[in-house]
Amino acid sequence: MIGLMTSLDATLDLLHLFGDPTRVRLMALLARHPLTVAELTQVTELAQSRVSTHLGKLREAGVLRDQRNGTSTLYALNDAAMPPKARQVWSLLEGELDDRLVASDRGRADALVRARALKAPWADAVAGQMERHYSPGRTWEATARAFVGLTTLGDVLDAGSGDGTIAQLLAPRAGSVTCLDVSPRVLAAARERLRGQPHVRFVLGDLHAVPAADASFDQVLLFNVLAHATTPARVLAETARVLRPGGAVVVVTLASHDHPDVTAPFGHVHAGFAPAVLRRLCTRAGLVVEHCDVTSRERREPHFSVLTAFARKPGRSNGRRHAH
Ligand SMILES: C[S@@+](CC[C@H](N)C(=O)[O-])C[C@H]1O[C@@H](n2cnc3c(N)ncnc32)[C@H](O)[C@@H]1O
């Protein structure tokens, strides 16, 4: 009973925190741009002391974070580490922010941030939130391609390869790549994309019964495919079977969500996976999980979160990890 009251009290405190229209107004602004107290005061025309008090409460609850930027302090939404219940309530509110006051606040904040950026050198203006800002050529794709240069892969199974986008990225660094997909059309597109690369193979088949011998691969990629599988446990068992001892699987999948209506048209039959569920699926397949966490959250609504898991098949590798 005490436990129940504590949890109930915490939930009521949270509802109280988000029950204040001014706090929601400030959060709506900070979800868009990190801002200082002075900037928030300028945009909202609220008293500075009132803004500071609300920010203090939101920061104490872990909903906001602050960061030094030169001589000032910028407040921002605590995207990476917001307590899960607070995130749930905020997601709910965020979907309902179609409000004239919020829209005009945001217009003023956009103008203010543009003016700020014109005054300061770009890097200074975005220090501490560079990942959220554009600068020419600095794209995630370019970064990913640069990182690929650091990898050395062996025989890779790209399970649910789609049209070979990922295989194309990794093929120059792999001993071989096998693209496996259940769709003949998609596989034909992969074959076209990766034409002229003899160490890349194309196999029509199902992840639930991988048409490959035991211990055939050093790495298995399950990128954006597990939510499509009718029986994910079977897919992970097959993954473990075809991996060589010491081999690794990398899973990228949506974290559990409440928007199956959005993902169903993309062929998803599962509404994502909780980290503990994915971890258990890997462990039950006989794999040793090195990490399994939410690694990113989409900025566009409905803000899907993405899980990345890395697990190994026990045993010693034979050291066969040579790039092509
Ligand atoms: C969202 S795409 C991901 C493609 C690629 N892995 C990527 O991240 O770019 C999912 C792919 O999985 C394939 N797929 C779905 N269920 C499958 C199954 N049971 N066996 C093999 N492939 C499957 C689909 O045909 C589709 O090409």
mmCIF file of C-alpha atoms and ligand atoms in Angstrom:
data_model
loop_
_atom_site.group_PDB
_atom_site.id
_atom_site.type_symbol
_atom_site.label_atom_id
_atom_site.label_comp_id
_atom_site.label_asym_id
_atom_site.label_seq_id
_atom_site.Cartn_x
_atom_site.Cartn_y
_atom_site.Cartn_z
ATOM 1 C CA MET A 1 0.000 0.000 0.000
ATOM 2 C CA ILE A 2 2.864 2.357 0.853
ATOM 3 C CA GLY A 3 4.460 1.471 -2.491
ATOM 4 C CA LEU A 4 1.195 2.177 -4.266
ATOM 5 C CA MET A 5 0.799 5.567 -2.580
ATOM 6 C CA THR A 6 4.379 6.511 -3.429
ATOM 7 C CA SER A 7 3.842 5.690 -7.070
ATOM 8 C CA LEU A 8 0.426 7.381 -7.059
ATOM 9 C CA ASP A 9 1.905 10.474 -5.397
ATOM 10 C CA ALA A 10 4.663 10.590 -8.000
ATOM 11 C CA THR A 11 2.125 10.354 -10.841
ATOM 12 C CA LEU A 12 -0.056 13.074 -9.301
ATOM 13 C CA ASP A 13 3.008 15.305 -8.888
ATOM 14 C CA LEU A 14 3.803 14.746 -12.541
ATOM 15 C CA LEU A 15 0.259 15.611 -13.636
ATOM 16 C CA HIS A 16 0.447 18.722 -11.459
ATOM 17 C CA LEU A 17 3.751 19.676 -13.073
ATOM 18 C CA PHE A 18 2.281 19.465 -16.567
ATOM 19 C CA GLY A 19 -1.069 20.874 -15.425
ATOM 20 C CA ASP A 20 0.203 24.451 -15.575
ATOM 21 C CA PRO A 21 -0.410 26.174 -18.942
ATOM 22 C CA THR A 22 2.650 28.421 -18.547
ATOM 23 C CA ARG A 23 4.935 25.436 -18.030
ATOM 24 C CA VAL A 24 3.457 23.739 -21.092
ATOM 25 C CA ARG A 25 3.988 26.960 -23.036
ATOM 26 C CA LEU A 26 7.673 27.053 -22.011
ATOM 27 C CA MET A 27 8.120 23.378 -22.857
ATOM 28 C CA ALA A 28 6.559 23.928 -26.284
ATOM 29 C CA LEU A 29 9.197 26.576 -26.941
ATOM 30 C CA LEU A 30 12.108 24.570 -25.581
ATOM 31 C CA ALA A 31 11.072 21.511 -27.596
ATOM 32 C CA ARG A 32 11.888 23.656 -30.633
ATOM 33 C CA HIS A 33 15.016 25.579 -29.590
ATOM 34 C CA PRO A 34 17.251 25.698 -26.537
ATOM 35 C CA LEU A 35 16.734 29.208 -25.093
ATOM 36 C CA THR A 36 18.007 31.347 -22.230
ATOM 37 C CA VAL A 37 15.781 32.750 -19.496
ATOM 38 C CA ALA A 38 16.158 36.201 -21.068
ATOM 39 C CA GLU A 39 15.080 34.871 -24.466
ATOM 40 C CA LEU A 40 12.108 33.035 -22.978
ATOM 41 C CA THR A 41 11.119 36.223 -21.178
ATOM 42 C CA GLN A 42 11.414 38.201 -24.393
ATOM 43 C CA VAL A 43 9.337 35.711 -26.379
ATOM 44 C CA THR A 44 6.573 35.118 -23.828
ATOM 45 C CA GLU A 45 6.569 38.585 -22.208
ATOM 46 C CA LEU A 46 6.261 36.865 -18.835
ATOM 47 C CA ALA A 47 8.142 38.183 -15.799
ATOM 48 C CA GLN A 48 11.684 36.819 -15.624
ATOM 49 C CA SER A 49 11.189 35.552 -12.053
ATOM 50 C CA ARG A 50 8.121 33.585 -13.144
ATOM 51 C CA VAL A 51 9.994 32.013 -16.051
ATOM 52 C CA SER A 52 12.906 31.081 -13.768
ATOM 53 C CA THR A 53 10.620 29.478 -11.166
ATOM 54 C CA HIS A 54 8.874 27.327 -13.776
ATOM 55 C CA LEU A 55 12.175 26.321 -15.377
ATOM 56 C CA GLY A 56 13.530 25.318 -11.965
ATOM 57 C CA LYS A 57 10.574 23.003 -11.376
ATOM 58 C CA LEU A 58 10.834 21.439 -14.822
ATOM 59 C CA ARG A 59 14.567 20.928 -14.467
ATOM 60 C CA GLU A 60 14.160 19.384 -11.018
ATOM 61 C CA ALA A 61 11.709 16.862 -12.519
ATOM 62 C CA GLY A 62 14.272 15.908 -15.180
ATOM 63 C CA VAL A 63 12.100 17.288 -17.978
ATOM 64 C CA LEU A 64 14.587 20.016 -18.905
ATOM 65 C CA ARG A 65 18.338 20.185 -18.895
ATOM 66 C CA ASP A 66 20.517 23.255 -18.800
ATOM 67 C CA GLN A 67 23.842 23.829 -20.469
ATOM 68 C CA ARG A 68 26.386 26.599 -20.325
ATOM 69 C CA ASN A 69 26.884 28.524 -23.539
ATOM 70 C CA GLY A 70 29.615 31.087 -22.976
ATOM 71 C CA THR A 71 28.359 33.359 -20.240
ATOM 72 C CA SER A 72 24.714 32.325 -20.526
ATOM 73 C CA THR A 73 22.710 29.201 -19.673
ATOM 74 C CA LEU A 74 20.550 27.577 -22.311
ATOM 75 C CA TYR A 75 17.558 25.464 -21.293
ATOM 76 C CA ALA A 76 16.478 22.582 -23.492
ATOM 77 C CA LEU A 77 14.131 19.615 -23.424
ATOM 78 C CA ASN A 78 15.893 16.688 -21.777
ATOM 79 C CA ASP A 79 15.414 14.556 -24.892
ATOM 80 C CA ALA A 80 17.949 11.873 -24.059
ATOM 81 C CA ALA A 81 17.156 11.322 -20.390
ATOM 82 C CA MET A 82 13.622 12.483 -19.626
ATOM 83 C CA PRO A 83 12.014 10.145 -17.040
ATOM 84 C CA PRO A 84 9.781 7.692 -18.994
ATOM 85 C CA LYS A 85 6.503 8.723 -17.330
ATOM 86 C CA ALA A 86 7.226 12.409 -17.911
ATOM 87 C CA ARG A 87 8.009 11.599 -21.550
ATOM 88 C CA GLN A 88 4.650 9.800 -21.870
ATOM 89 C CA VAL A 89 2.712 12.783 -20.513
ATOM 90 C CA TRP A 90 4.726 15.217 -22.620
ATOM 91 C CA SER A 91 4.153 13.166 -25.802
ATOM 92 C CA LEU A 92 0.438 13.331 -25.097
ATOM 93 C CA LEU A 93 0.510 17.109 -24.572
ATOM 94 C CA GLU A 94 2.814 17.732 -27.493
ATOM 95 C CA GLY A 95 0.259 16.208 -29.847
ATOM 96 C CA GLU A 96 -2.313 18.760 -28.625
ATOM 97 C CA LEU A 97 -0.260 21.945 -29.045
ATOM 98 C CA ASP A 98 -2.291 23.345 -31.904
ATOM 99 C CA ASP A 99 -2.814 26.613 -30.033
ATOM 100 C CA ARG A 100 -2.609 30.239 -31.237
ATOM 101 C CA LEU A 101 -0.511 31.425 -28.310
ATOM 102 C CA VAL A 102 1.965 28.567 -28.769
ATOM 103 C CA ALA A 103 2.120 29.234 -32.521
ATOM 104 C CA SER A 104 2.864 32.950 -32.056
ATOM 105 C CA ASP A 105 5.436 32.182 -29.321
ATOM 106 C CA ARG A 106 7.133 29.795 -31.702
ATOM 107 C CA GLY A 107 7.155 32.348 -34.519
ATOM 108 C CA ARG A 108 8.878 34.891 -32.250
ATOM 109 C CA ALA A 109 11.348 32.278 -30.974
ATOM 110 C CA ASP A 110 12.244 31.232 -34.543
ATOM 111 C CA ALA A 111 12.990 34.861 -35.441
ATOM 112 C CA LEU A 112 15.038 35.345 -32.301
ATOM 113 C CA VAL A 113 17.115 32.220 -32.938
ATOM 114 C CA ARG A 114 17.714 33.286 -36.549
ATOM 115 C CA ALA A 115 18.915 36.689 -35.336
ATOM 116 C CA ARG A 116 21.124 35.043 -32.704
ATOM 117 C CA ALA A 117 22.682 32.792 -35.352
ATOM 118 C CA LEU A 118 23.478 35.766 -37.580
ATOM 119 C CA LYS A 119 25.382 37.478 -34.773
ATOM 120 C CA ALA A 120 27.489 34.569 -33.500
ATOM 121 C CA PRO A 121 29.826 32.298 -35.459
ATOM 122 C CA TRP A 122 27.828 29.176 -36.404
ATOM 123 C CA ALA A 123 29.721 26.809 -34.110
ATOM 124 C CA ASP A 124 29.353 29.154 -31.129
ATOM 125 C CA ALA A 125 25.669 29.670 -31.809
ATOM 126 C CA VAL A 126 24.920 25.925 -31.735
ATOM 127 C CA ALA A 127 27.500 24.772 -29.160
ATOM 128 C CA GLY A 128 26.043 21.935 -27.104
ATOM 129 C CA GLN A 129 23.304 21.113 -29.659
ATOM 130 C CA MET A 130 25.293 20.798 -32.871
ATOM 131 C CA GLU A 131 23.662 17.459 -33.709
ATOM 132 C CA ARG A 132 20.358 19.271 -34.144
ATOM 133 C CA HIS A 133 21.627 21.856 -36.624
ATOM 134 C CA TYR A 134 22.495 21.849 -40.288
ATOM 135 C CA SER A 135 25.827 22.917 -41.692
ATOM 136 C CA PRO A 136 26.805 22.238 -45.302
ATOM 137 C CA GLY A 137 27.983 18.677 -45.905
ATOM 138 C CA ARG A 138 27.690 17.648 -42.282
ATOM 139 C CA THR A 139 24.972 15.033 -42.754
ATOM 140 C CA TRP A 140 24.359 11.789 -40.866
ATOM 141 C CA GLU A 141 24.863 9.947 -44.186
ATOM 142 C CA ALA A 142 28.317 11.454 -44.653
ATOM 143 C CA THR A 143 29.155 10.610 -41.041
ATOM 144 C CA ALA A 144 27.950 7.003 -41.442
ATOM 145 C CA ARG A 145 29.995 6.588 -44.622
ATOM 146 C CA ALA A 146 33.078 7.881 -42.848
ATOM 147 C CA PHE A 147 32.559 5.464 -39.949
ATOM 148 C CA VAL A 148 32.218 2.527 -42.319
ATOM 149 C CA GLY A 149 35.856 3.102 -43.250
ATOM 150 C CA LEU A 150 36.779 2.072 -39.716
ATOM 151 C CA THR A 151 35.043 -1.319 -39.923
ATOM 152 C CA THR A 152 36.381 -4.651 -41.112
ATOM 153 C CA LEU A 153 33.703 -7.275 -41.622
ATOM 154 C CA GLY A 154 33.761 -10.951 -42.514
ATOM 155 C CA ASP A 155 30.881 -12.860 -44.107
ATOM 156 C CA VAL A 156 27.805 -10.715 -43.516
ATOM 157 C CA LEU A 157 24.163 -11.769 -43.699
ATOM 158 C CA ASP A 158 21.994 -8.707 -44.356
ATOM 159 C CA ALA A 159 18.744 -10.262 -43.155
ATOM 160 C CA GLY A 160 15.724 -8.487 -44.604
ATOM 161 C CA SER A 161 18.126 -6.554 -46.800
ATOM 162 C CA GLY A 162 15.524 -4.550 -48.654
ATOM 163 C CA ASP A 163 16.953 -3.106 -51.861
ATOM 164 C CA GLY A 164 20.544 -3.294 -50.635
ATOM 165 C CA THR A 165 21.035 0.228 -49.268
ATOM 166 C CA ILE A 166 22.924 -1.023 -46.233
ATOM 167 C CA ALA A 167 24.712 -3.792 -48.168
ATOM 168 C CA GLN A 168 26.012 -1.177 -50.609
ATOM 169 C CA LEU A 169 27.437 0.813 -47.720
ATOM 170 C CA LEU A 170 29.165 -2.182 -46.108
ATOM 171 C CA ALA A 171 30.182 -4.306 -49.101
ATOM 172 C CA PRO A 172 33.575 -2.576 -49.612
ATOM 173 C CA ARG A 173 34.481 -3.490 -46.030
ATOM 174 C CA ALA A 174 33.180 -7.102 -45.979
ATOM 175 C CA GLY A 175 34.574 -10.483 -47.045
ATOM 176 C CA SER A 176 31.145 -11.254 -48.493
ATOM 177 C CA VAL A 177 27.596 -9.956 -48.153
ATOM 178 C CA THR A 178 24.472 -12.081 -48.515
ATOM 179 C CA CYS A 179 21.296 -10.088 -49.072
ATOM 180 C CA LEU A 180 18.307 -12.126 -47.900
ATOM 181 C CA ASP A 181 14.796 -10.874 -48.509
ATOM 182 C CA VAL A 182 11.355 -12.376 -48.869
ATOM 183 C CA SER A 183 10.365 -10.049 -51.728
ATOM 184 C CA PRO A 184 11.538 -10.953 -55.276
ATOM 185 C CA ARG A 185 10.982 -7.368 -56.420
ATOM 186 C CA VAL A 186 13.052 -5.860 -53.634
ATOM 187 C CA LEU A 187 15.783 -8.429 -54.172
ATOM 188 C CA ALA A 188 15.882 -7.631 -57.913
ATOM 189 C CA ALA A 189 16.420 -3.958 -56.992
ATOM 190 C CA ALA A 190 19.248 -4.973 -54.610
ATOM 191 C CA ARG A 191 20.835 -7.040 -57.384
ATOM 192 C CA GLU A 192 20.672 -4.029 -59.707
ATOM 193 C CA ARG A 193 22.117 -1.696 -57.051
ATOM 194 C CA LEU A 194 25.043 -4.005 -56.268
ATOM 195 C CA ARG A 195 25.708 -5.185 -59.823
ATOM 196 C CA GLY A 196 29.299 -6.148 -60.603
ATOM 197 C CA GLN A 197 30.275 -7.040 -57.039
ATOM 198 C CA PRO A 198 30.978 -10.781 -57.110
ATOM 199 C CA HIS A 199 31.300 -11.068 -53.329
ATOM 200 C CA VAL A 200 27.654 -9.956 -52.877
ATOM 201 C CA ARG A 201 24.988 -12.684 -53.136
ATOM 202 C CA PHE A 202 21.216 -12.434 -53.300
ATOM 203 C CA VAL A 203 18.983 -15.022 -51.670
ATOM 204 C CA LEU A 204 15.196 -15.148 -51.782
ATOM 205 C CA GLY A 205 14.000 -16.503 -48.457
ATOM 206 C CA ASP A 206 12.427 -16.040 -45.075
ATOM 207 C CA LEU A 207 14.146 -14.955 -41.892
ATOM 208 C CA HIS A 208 12.146 -17.580 -40.008
ATOM 209 C CA ALA A 209 13.924 -20.352 -41.946
ATOM 210 C CA VAL A 210 17.187 -18.905 -43.247
ATOM 211 C CA PRO A 211 18.340 -20.930 -46.269
ATOM 212 C CA ALA A 212 21.943 -21.206 -45.058
ATOM 213 C CA ALA A 213 24.023 -23.811 -43.243
ATOM 214 C CA ASP A 214 24.779 -23.540 -39.525
ATOM 215 C CA ALA A 215 27.709 -21.253 -38.641
ATOM 216 C CA SER A 216 27.947 -19.590 -42.081
ATOM 217 C CA PHE A 217 28.289 -15.915 -41.100
ATOM 218 C CA ASP A 218 30.472 -13.651 -38.973
ATOM 219 C CA GLN A 219 27.900 -10.869 -38.748
ATOM 220 C CA VAL A 220 24.125 -10.793 -39.112
ATOM 221 C CA LEU A 221 22.310 -7.484 -39.613
ATOM 222 C CA LEU A 222 18.668 -7.290 -38.571
ATOM 223 C CA PHE A 223 18.075 -3.687 -39.568
ATOM 224 C CA ASN A 224 14.493 -2.471 -39.484
ATOM 225 C CA VAL A 225 13.023 -5.899 -40.007
ATOM 226 C CA LEU A 226 12.226 -7.514 -36.653
ATOM 227 C CA ALA A 227 8.898 -5.671 -36.335
ATOM 228 C CA HIS A 228 7.925 -7.301 -39.674
ATOM 229 C CA ALA A 229 8.540 -10.839 -38.402
ATOM 230 C CA THR A 230 5.523 -12.856 -37.265
ATOM 231 C CA THR A 231 7.716 -14.785 -34.795
ATOM 232 C CA PRO A 232 10.728 -12.697 -33.710
ATOM 233 C CA ALA A 233 11.925 -15.478 -31.360
ATOM 234 C CA ARG A 234 12.224 -17.798 -34.360
ATOM 235 C CA VAL A 235 14.151 -15.137 -36.309
ATOM 236 C CA LEU A 236 16.656 -14.731 -33.469
ATOM 237 C CA ALA A 237 17.012 -18.521 -33.126
ATOM 238 C CA GLU A 238 17.791 -18.702 -36.849
ATOM 239 C CA THR A 239 20.233 -15.818 -36.485
ATOM 240 C CA ALA A 240 22.061 -17.661 -33.693
ATOM 241 C CA ARG A 241 22.132 -20.854 -35.764
ATOM 242 C CA VAL A 242 23.736 -19.286 -38.843
ATOM 243 C CA LEU A 243 26.267 -17.233 -36.849
ATOM 244 C CA ARG A 244 29.743 -18.614 -36.332
ATOM 245 C CA PRO A 245 30.970 -18.837 -32.723
ATOM 246 C CA GLY A 246 32.137 -15.367 -31.709
ATOM 247 C CA GLY A 247 29.997 -13.843 -34.478
ATOM 248 C CA ALA A 248 27.772 -10.832 -33.841
ATOM 249 C CA VAL A 249 24.258 -9.706 -34.601
ATOM 250 C CA VAL A 250 23.203 -6.068 -34.712
ATOM 251 C CA VAL A 251 19.499 -5.330 -34.381
ATOM 252 C CA VAL A 252 17.970 -1.962 -35.212
ATOM 253 C CA THR A 253 14.259 -1.764 -34.520
ATOM 254 C CA LEU A 254 11.568 0.541 -33.223
ATOM 255 C CA ALA A 255 11.149 0.658 -29.467
ATOM 256 C CA SER A 256 7.635 -0.184 -28.288
ATOM 257 C CA HIS A 257 5.098 2.453 -29.276
ATOM 258 C CA ASP A 258 1.393 3.227 -29.403
ATOM 259 C CA HIS A 259 1.105 3.978 -33.101
ATOM 260 C CA PRO A 260 0.514 0.659 -34.908
ATOM 261 C CA ASP A 261 -1.779 2.564 -37.276
ATOM 262 C CA VAL A 262 1.285 4.485 -38.514
ATOM 263 C CA THR A 263 3.603 1.458 -38.827
ATOM 264 C CA ALA A 264 1.137 -1.135 -40.226
ATOM 265 C CA PRO A 265 1.188 0.339 -43.774
ATOM 266 C CA PHE A 266 4.986 -0.200 -43.708
ATOM 267 C CA GLY A 267 4.468 -3.908 -43.031
ATOM 268 C CA HIS A 268 5.102 -3.912 -39.282
ATOM 269 C CA VAL A 269 3.207 -6.588 -37.392
ATOM 270 C CA HIS A 270 4.682 -5.657 -33.973
ATOM 271 C CA ALA A 271 4.422 -2.255 -32.295
ATOM 272 C CA GLY A 272 8.154 -2.214 -31.544
ATOM 273 C CA PHE A 273 9.973 -3.897 -28.664
ATOM 274 C CA ALA A 274 10.823 -2.833 -25.132
ATOM 275 C CA PRO A 275 14.595 -3.110 -24.507
ATOM 276 C CA ALA A 276 13.982 -5.841 -21.905
ATOM 277 C CA VAL A 277 11.889 -7.848 -24.385
ATOM 278 C CA LEU A 278 14.494 -7.648 -27.148
ATOM 279 C CA ARG A 279 17.235 -8.513 -24.675
ATOM 280 C CA ARG A 280 15.258 -11.580 -23.553
ATOM 281 C CA LEU A 281 14.623 -12.665 -27.151
ATOM 282 C CA CYS A 282 18.384 -12.549 -27.839
ATOM 283 C CA THR A 283 19.293 -14.329 -24.612
ATOM 284 C CA ARG A 284 16.747 -17.094 -25.188
ATOM 285 C CA ALA A 285 18.254 -17.641 -28.637
ATOM 286 C CA GLY A 286 21.578 -18.348 -26.901
ATOM 287 C CA LEU A 287 23.184 -14.988 -27.698
ATOM 288 C CA VAL A 288 25.142 -12.873 -25.224
ATOM 289 C CA VAL A 289 23.856 -9.314 -25.262
ATOM 290 C CA GLU A 290 26.519 -6.605 -25.051
ATOM 291 C CA HIS A 291 24.051 -3.759 -25.188
ATOM 292 C CA CYS A 292 20.403 -3.218 -25.978
ATOM 293 C CA ASP A 293 19.174 0.344 -25.529
ATOM 294 C CA VAL A 294 17.137 3.142 -26.996
ATOM 295 C CA THR A 295 19.706 5.028 -29.039
ATOM 296 C CA SER A 296 17.672 7.729 -30.748
ATOM 297 C CA ARG A 297 14.310 9.424 -30.841
ATOM 298 C CA GLU A 298 12.819 10.877 -33.977
ATOM 299 C CA ARG A 299 12.204 14.603 -33.923
ATOM 300 C CA ARG A 300 9.166 14.339 -36.157
ATOM 301 C CA GLU A 301 5.866 13.242 -34.661
ATOM 302 C CA PRO A 302 4.929 10.747 -33.304
ATOM 303 C CA HIS A 303 8.548 10.663 -32.111
ATOM 304 C CA PHE A 304 9.389 6.998 -32.604
ATOM 305 C CA SER A 305 12.323 5.792 -30.550
ATOM 306 C CA VAL A 306 14.846 3.363 -32.009
ATOM 307 C CA LEU A 307 16.510 0.461 -30.209
ATOM 308 C CA THR A 308 19.942 -0.819 -31.068
ATOM 309 C CA ALA A 309 21.056 -4.212 -29.797
ATOM 310 C CA PHE A 310 24.435 -5.847 -30.182
ATOM 311 C CA ALA A 311 24.836 -9.527 -29.227
ATOM 312 C CA ARG A 312 27.367 -12.279 -29.809
ATOM 313 C CA LYS A 313 27.189 -16.011 -30.249
ATOM 314 C CA PRO A 314 29.342 -17.544 -27.510
ATOM 315 C CA GLY A 315 32.566 -19.230 -28.516
ATOM 316 C CA ARG A 316 35.868 -18.278 -29.995
ATOM 317 C CA SER A 317 35.994 -16.611 -33.358
ATOM 318 C CA ASN A 318 38.372 -18.145 -35.900
ATOM 319 C CA GLY A 319 39.595 -14.632 -36.656
ATOM 320 C CA ARG A 320 38.075 -14.660 -40.137
ATOM 321 C CA ARG A 321 37.137 -10.949 -40.354
ATOM 322 C CA HIS A 322 38.641 -9.733 -43.577
ATOM 323 C CA ALA A 323 37.341 -6.923 -45.659
ATOM 324 C CA HIS A 324 36.909 -7.713 -49.323
HETATM 325 C C1 LIG B 1 11.999 -1.734 -43.805
HETATM 326 S S1 LIG B 1 12.778 -2.803 -44.916
HETATM 327 C C2 LIG B 1 14.436 -2.737 -44.272
HETATM 328 C C3 LIG B 1 15.465 -2.920 -45.318
HETATM 329 C C4 LIG B 1 16.914 -2.814 -44.815
HETATM 330 N N1 LIG B 1 17.213 -3.775 -43.784
HETATM 331 C C5 LIG B 1 17.221 -1.414 -44.337
HETATM 332 O O1 LIG B 1 17.312 -1.164 -43.131
HETATM 333 O O2 LIG B 1 17.386 -0.538 -45.198
HETATM 334 C C6 LIG B 1 12.252 -4.417 -44.413
HETATM 335 C C7 LIG B 1 12.588 -5.504 -45.404
HETATM 336 O O3 LIG B 1 12.397 -6.768 -44.773
HETATM 337 C C8 LIG B 1 11.812 -7.668 -45.701
HETATM 338 N N2 LIG B 1 11.129 -8.708 -44.918
HETATM 339 C C9 LIG B 1 10.023 -8.586 -44.165
HETATM 340 N N3 LIG B 1 9.712 -9.779 -43.591
HETATM 341 C C10 LIG B 1 10.662 -10.655 -43.974
HETATM 342 C C11 LIG B 1 10.887 -12.035 -43.714
HETATM 343 N N4 LIG B 1 10.061 -12.746 -42.948
HETATM 344 N N5 LIG B 1 11.950 -12.627 -44.286
HETATM 345 C C12 LIG B 1 12.802 -11.902 -45.093
HETATM 346 N N6 LIG B 1 12.626 -10.609 -45.373
HETATM 347 C C13 LIG B 1 11.575 -9.986 -44.834
HETATM 348 C C14 LIG B 1 10.884 -6.786 -46.531
HETATM 349 O O4 LIG B 1 10.601 -7.373 -47.789
HETATM 350 C C15 LIG B 1 11.690 -5.500 -46.641
HETATM 351 O O5 LIG B 1 12.494 -5.492 -47.792
#
